[in-house]
Coordinates of C-alpha atoms and ligand atoms in Angstrom, one line a residue:
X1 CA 0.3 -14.7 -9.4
X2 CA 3.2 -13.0 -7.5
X3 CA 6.6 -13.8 -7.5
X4 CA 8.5 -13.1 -4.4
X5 CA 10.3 -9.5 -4.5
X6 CA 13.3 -9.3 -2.6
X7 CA 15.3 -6.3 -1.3
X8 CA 18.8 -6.9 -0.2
X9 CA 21.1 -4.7 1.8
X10 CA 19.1 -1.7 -0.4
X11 CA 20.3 1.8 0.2
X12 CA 19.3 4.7 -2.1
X13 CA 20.4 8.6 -1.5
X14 CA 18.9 11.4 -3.8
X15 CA 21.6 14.1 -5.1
X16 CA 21.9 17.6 -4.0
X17 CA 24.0 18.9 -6.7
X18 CA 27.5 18.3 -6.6
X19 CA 28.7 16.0 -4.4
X20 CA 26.2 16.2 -1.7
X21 CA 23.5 14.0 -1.4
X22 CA 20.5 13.3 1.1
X23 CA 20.3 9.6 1.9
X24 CA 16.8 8.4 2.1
X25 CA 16.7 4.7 2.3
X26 CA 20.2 2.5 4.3
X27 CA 20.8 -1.1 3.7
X28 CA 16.9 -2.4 3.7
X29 CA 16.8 -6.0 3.5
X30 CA 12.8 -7.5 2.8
X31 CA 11.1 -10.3 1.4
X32 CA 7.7 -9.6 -0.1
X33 CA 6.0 -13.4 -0.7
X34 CA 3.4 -13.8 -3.1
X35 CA 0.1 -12.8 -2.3
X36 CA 1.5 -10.8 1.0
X37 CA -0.5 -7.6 2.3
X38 CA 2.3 -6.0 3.6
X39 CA 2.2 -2.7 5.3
X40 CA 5.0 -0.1 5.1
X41 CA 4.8 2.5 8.5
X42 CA 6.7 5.3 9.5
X43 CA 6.3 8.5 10.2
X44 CA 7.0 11.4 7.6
X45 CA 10.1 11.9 5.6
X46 CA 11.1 8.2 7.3
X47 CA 11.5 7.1 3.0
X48 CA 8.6 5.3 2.7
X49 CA 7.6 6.6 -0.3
X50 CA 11.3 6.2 -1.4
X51 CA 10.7 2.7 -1.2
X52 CA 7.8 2.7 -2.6
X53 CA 9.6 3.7 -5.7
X54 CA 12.5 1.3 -5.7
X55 CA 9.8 -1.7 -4.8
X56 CA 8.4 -0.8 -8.4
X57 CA 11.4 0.0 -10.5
X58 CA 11.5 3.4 -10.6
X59 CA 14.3 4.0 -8.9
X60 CA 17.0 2.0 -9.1
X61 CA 19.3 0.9 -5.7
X62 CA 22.1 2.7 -5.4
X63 CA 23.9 0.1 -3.5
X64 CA 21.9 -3.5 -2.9
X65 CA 20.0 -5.7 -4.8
X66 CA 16.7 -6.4 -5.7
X67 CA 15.3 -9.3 -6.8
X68 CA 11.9 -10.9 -8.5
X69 CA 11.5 -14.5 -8.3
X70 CA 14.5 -16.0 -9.1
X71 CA 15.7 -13.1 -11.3
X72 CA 18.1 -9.9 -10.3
X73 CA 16.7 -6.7 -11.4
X74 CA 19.4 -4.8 -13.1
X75 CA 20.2 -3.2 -16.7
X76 CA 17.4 -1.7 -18.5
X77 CA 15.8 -4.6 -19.8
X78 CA 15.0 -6.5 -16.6
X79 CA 14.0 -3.3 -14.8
X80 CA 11.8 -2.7 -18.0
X81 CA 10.1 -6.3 -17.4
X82 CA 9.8 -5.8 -13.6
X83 CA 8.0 -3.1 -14.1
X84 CA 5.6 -4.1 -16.1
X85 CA 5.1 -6.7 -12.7
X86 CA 4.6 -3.7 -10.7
X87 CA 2.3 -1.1 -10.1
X88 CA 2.2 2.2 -8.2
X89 CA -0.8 4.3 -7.0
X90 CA 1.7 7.5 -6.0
X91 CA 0.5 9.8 -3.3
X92 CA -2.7 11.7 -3.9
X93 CA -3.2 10.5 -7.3
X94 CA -5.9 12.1 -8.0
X95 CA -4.0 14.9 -8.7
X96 CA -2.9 13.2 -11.6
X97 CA -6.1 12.1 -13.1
X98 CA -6.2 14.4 -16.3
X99 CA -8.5 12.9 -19.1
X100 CA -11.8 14.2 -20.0
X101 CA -13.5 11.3 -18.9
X102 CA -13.1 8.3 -16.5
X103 CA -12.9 5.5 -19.3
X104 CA -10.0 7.6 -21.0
X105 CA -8.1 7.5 -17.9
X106 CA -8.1 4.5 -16.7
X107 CA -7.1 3.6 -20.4
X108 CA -4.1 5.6 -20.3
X109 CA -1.9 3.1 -18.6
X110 CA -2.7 -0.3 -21.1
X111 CA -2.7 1.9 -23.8
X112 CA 0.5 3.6 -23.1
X113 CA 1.4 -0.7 -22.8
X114 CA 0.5 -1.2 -26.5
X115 CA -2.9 -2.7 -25.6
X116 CA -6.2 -2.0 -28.3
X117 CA -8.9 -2.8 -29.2
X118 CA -11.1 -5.7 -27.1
X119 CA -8.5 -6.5 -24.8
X120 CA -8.3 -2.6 -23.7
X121 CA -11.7 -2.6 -23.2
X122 CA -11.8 -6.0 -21.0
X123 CA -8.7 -4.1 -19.3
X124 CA -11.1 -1.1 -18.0
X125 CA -13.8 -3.0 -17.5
X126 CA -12.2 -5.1 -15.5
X127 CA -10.4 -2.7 -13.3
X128 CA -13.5 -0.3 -13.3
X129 CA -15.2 -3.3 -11.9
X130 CA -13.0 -4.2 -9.3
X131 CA -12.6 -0.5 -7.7
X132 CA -16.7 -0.8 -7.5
X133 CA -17.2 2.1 -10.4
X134 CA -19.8 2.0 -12.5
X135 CA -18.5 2.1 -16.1
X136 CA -22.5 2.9 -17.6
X137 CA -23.0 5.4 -15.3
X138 CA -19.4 7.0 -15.6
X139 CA -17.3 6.2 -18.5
X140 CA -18.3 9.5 -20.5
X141 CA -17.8 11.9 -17.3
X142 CA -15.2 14.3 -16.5
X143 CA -13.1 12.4 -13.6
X144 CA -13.3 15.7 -12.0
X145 CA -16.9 15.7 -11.1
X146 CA -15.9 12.4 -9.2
X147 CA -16.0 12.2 -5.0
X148 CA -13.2 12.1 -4.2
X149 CA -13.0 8.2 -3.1
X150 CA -14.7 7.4 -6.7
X151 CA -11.6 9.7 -8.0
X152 CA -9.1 7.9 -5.1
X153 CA -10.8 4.5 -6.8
X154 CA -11.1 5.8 -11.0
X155 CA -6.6 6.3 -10.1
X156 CA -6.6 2.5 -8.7
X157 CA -8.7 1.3 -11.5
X158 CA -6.0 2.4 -13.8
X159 CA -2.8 0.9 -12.2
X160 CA -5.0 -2.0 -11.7
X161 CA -5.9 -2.2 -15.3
X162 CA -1.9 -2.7 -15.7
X163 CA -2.5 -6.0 -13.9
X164 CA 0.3 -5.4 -11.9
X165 CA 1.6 -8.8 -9.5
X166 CA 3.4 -6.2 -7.4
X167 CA 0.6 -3.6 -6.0
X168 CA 2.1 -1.0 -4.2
X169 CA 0.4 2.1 -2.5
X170 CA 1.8 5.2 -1.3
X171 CA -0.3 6.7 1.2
X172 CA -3.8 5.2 -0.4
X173 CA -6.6 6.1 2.7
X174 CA -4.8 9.4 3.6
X175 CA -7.3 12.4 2.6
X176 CA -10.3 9.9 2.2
X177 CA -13.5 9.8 4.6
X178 CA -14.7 6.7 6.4
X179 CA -16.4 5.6 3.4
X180 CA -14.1 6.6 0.8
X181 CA -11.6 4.6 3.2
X182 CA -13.7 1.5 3.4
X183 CA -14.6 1.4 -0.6
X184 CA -10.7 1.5 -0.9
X185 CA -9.6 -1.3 1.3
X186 CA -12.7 -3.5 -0.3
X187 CA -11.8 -3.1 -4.1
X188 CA -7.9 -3.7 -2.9
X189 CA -8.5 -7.1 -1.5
X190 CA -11.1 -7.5 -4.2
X191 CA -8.2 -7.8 -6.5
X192 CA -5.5 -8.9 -4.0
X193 CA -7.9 -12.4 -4.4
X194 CA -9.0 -12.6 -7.2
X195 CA -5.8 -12.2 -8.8
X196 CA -2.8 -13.5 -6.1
X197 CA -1.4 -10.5 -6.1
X198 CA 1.1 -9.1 -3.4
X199 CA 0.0 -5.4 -1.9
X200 CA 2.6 -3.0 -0.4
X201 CA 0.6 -0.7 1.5
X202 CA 2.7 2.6 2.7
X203 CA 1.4 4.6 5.6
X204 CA 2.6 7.0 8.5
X205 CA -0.9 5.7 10.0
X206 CA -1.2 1.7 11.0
X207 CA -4.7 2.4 11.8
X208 CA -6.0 2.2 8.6
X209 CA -3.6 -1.0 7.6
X210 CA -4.5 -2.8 10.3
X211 CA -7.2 -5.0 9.4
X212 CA -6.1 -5.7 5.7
X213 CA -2.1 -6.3 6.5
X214 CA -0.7 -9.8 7.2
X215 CA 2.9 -8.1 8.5
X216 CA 3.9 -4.6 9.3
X217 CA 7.2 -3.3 8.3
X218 CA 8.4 -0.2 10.6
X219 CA 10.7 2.4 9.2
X220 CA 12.6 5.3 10.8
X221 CA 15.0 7.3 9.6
X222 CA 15.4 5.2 6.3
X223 CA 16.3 1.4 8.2
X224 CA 13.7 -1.0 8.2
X225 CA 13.7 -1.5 12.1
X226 CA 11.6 -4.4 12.6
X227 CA 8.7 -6.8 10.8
X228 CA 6.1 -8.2 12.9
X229 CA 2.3 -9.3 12.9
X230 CA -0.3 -6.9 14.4
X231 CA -0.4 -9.3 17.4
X232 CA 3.2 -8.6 18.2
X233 CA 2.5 -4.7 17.6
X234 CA -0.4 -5.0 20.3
X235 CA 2.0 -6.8 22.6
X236 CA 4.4 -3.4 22.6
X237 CA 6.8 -5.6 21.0
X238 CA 7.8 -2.1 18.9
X239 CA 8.5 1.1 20.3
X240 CA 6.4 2.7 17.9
X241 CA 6.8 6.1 20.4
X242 CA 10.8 5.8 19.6
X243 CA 9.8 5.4 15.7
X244 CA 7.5 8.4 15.9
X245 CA 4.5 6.0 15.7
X246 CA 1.7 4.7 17.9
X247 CA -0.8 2.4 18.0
X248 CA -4.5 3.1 16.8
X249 CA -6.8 4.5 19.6
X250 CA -8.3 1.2 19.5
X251 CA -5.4 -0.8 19.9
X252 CA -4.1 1.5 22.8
X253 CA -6.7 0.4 24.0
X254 CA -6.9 -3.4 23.7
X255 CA -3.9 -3.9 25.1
X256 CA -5.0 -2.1 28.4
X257 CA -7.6 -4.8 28.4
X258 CA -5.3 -7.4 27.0
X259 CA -2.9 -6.3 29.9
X260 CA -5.5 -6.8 32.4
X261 CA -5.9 -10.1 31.8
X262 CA -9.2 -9.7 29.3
X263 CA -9.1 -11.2 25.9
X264 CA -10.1 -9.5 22.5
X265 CA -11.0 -11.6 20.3
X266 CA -10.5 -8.7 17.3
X267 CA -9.2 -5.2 18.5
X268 CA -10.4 -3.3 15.1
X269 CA -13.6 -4.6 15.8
X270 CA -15.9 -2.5 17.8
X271 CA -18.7 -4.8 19.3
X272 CA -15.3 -7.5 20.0
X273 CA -13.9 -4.4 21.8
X274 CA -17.4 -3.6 23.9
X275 CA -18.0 -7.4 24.9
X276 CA -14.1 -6.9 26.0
X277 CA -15.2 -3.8 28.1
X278 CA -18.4 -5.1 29.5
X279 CA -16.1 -8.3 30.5
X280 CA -13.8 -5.9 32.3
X281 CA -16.4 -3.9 34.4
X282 CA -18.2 -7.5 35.2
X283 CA -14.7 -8.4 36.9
X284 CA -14.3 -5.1 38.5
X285 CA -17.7 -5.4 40.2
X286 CA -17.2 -8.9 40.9
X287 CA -13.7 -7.5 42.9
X288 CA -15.3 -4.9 45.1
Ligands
ADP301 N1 13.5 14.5 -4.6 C1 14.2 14.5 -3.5 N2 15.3 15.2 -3.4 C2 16.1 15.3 -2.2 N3 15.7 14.7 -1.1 C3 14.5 14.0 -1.1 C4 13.7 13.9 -2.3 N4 12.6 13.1 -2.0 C5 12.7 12.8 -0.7 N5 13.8 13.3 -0.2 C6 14.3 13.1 1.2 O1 14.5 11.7 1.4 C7 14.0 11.4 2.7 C8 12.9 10.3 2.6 O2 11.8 10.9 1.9 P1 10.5 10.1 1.6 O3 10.9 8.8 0.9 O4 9.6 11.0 0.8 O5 9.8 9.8 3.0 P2 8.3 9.6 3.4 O6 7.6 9.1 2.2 O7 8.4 8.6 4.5 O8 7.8 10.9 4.0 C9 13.6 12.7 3.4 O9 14.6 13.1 4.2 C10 13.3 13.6 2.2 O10 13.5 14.9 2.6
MG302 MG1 5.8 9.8 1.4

């Protein structure tokens, strides 16, 4: 089970050589709780994925605080322990997959922790199981003759294998088809539930958040500008044209209805969205 990860008053700037240096984060202040689906949105270069990285210890603030549970992370030690709380699938991670077969790398992580032996094994068969990948039919391929959502999946299998509390993604649905996308989203709350973890999901796209977040944090130009439920994003309570955002076409689209007066009882739902429609051209008949 999580523990809550706090962020206060974070900023963090990457050097340029010399004294320049290109800030990329400025005093973010968040509260992750256990077993949140939170998702991070902005568009690109906004320092999501900057973040992403100080959310999982591998870059440390350079001014702020950051804090798990109780504890502050800072000095090697703690930030060693945090981040064995907390993993990161990094952008297109496939790219990164390297072993000569699917079991090796989704072994590498554990085993790089010290782990052997039987509890190694439970650890990939465990993960392979929650991503949905079938360890008899796949443990002795190459992870190269993979699709590539079972190779999006085989890279989540081994940060999930880490057991991570903290589960943060960078960018997981981009490059991935409908399928790829939905395979995705099922083995993440697969293990969001069984195991109480909290899920950091970063995207320059809230239409493929929508349906698994609980909150969605909007970035622009490094700030954290708001926090709000995807109610409160359908209401236009954001901007999201002024953040270099907008809603999904489907959402765009619900609040038109909403706005005329018709309820939807679940935008990202497509038959919740017809019956919303059909209600609409009912009371537009019924008005001429
Ligand atoms: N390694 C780096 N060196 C210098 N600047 C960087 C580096 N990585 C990112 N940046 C800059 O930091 C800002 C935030 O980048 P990033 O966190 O990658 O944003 P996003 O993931 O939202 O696209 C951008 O202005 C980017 O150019
Ligand atoms: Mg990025």
């Amino acid at each position: 089970m999580a523990l809550r990860l706090r962020l206060e008053d974070v900023s963090f700037s990457y050097p340029l050589g010399g004294r320049e240096e290109a800030p990329a984060i400025s005093g973010v202040s968040m509260s992750i709780e256990p077993g949140d689906v939170l998702c991070l949105a902005g568009a690109n270069g906004s320092g999501k994925s900057t973040l992403a990285q100080v959310c999982t210890g591998l870059l440390s603030p350079a001014s702020g605080a950051l804090y798990y549970g109780d504890r502050r992370i800072q000095g090697r030690s703690s930030l060693l322990q945090f981040r064995r709380s907390a993993g990161l699938l990094f952008q297109n991670p496939e790219d990164q997959l390297f072993a000569d077969t699917v079991e090796k790398d989704i072994a590498f992580g554990p085993r790089n922790h010290g782990l052997r032996g039987e509890e190694l094994a439970r650890r990939v068969r465990d993960a392979a199981a929650l991503v949905g990948l079938s360890l008899d039919d796949l443990a002795s391929r190459s992870p190269f003759s993979l699709s590539g959502g079972e190779q999006r999946r085989a890279a989540l299998a081994g940060v999930l294998a880490l057991e991570p509390e903290v589960l943060v993604l960078d960018e997981p649905f981009i490059g991935l088809d409908y399928e790829g996308r939905t395979g995705l989203a099922e083995a993440l709350m697969r293990y969001h539930d069984e195991r109480g973890a909290s899920i950091v999901i970063v995207t320059h796209d809230l239409s493929y958040a929508w349906s698994l977040a609980t909150r969605f944090g909007l970035i622009s130009e490094g700030r954290l500008e708001n926090v709000m439920t995807s109610d409160e994003l359908l209401a236009g309570d954001a901007d999201l044209a002024s953040l270099g955002m907008q809603l999904p076409q489907w959402g765009a689209l619900a609040r038109e209805l909403m706005q005329a007066g018709i309820a939807v009882d679940d935008p990202a739902d497509p038959s919740s969205l017809a019956g919303a429609m059909a209600k609409r051209k009912e009371a537009d008949g019924a008005g001429d």
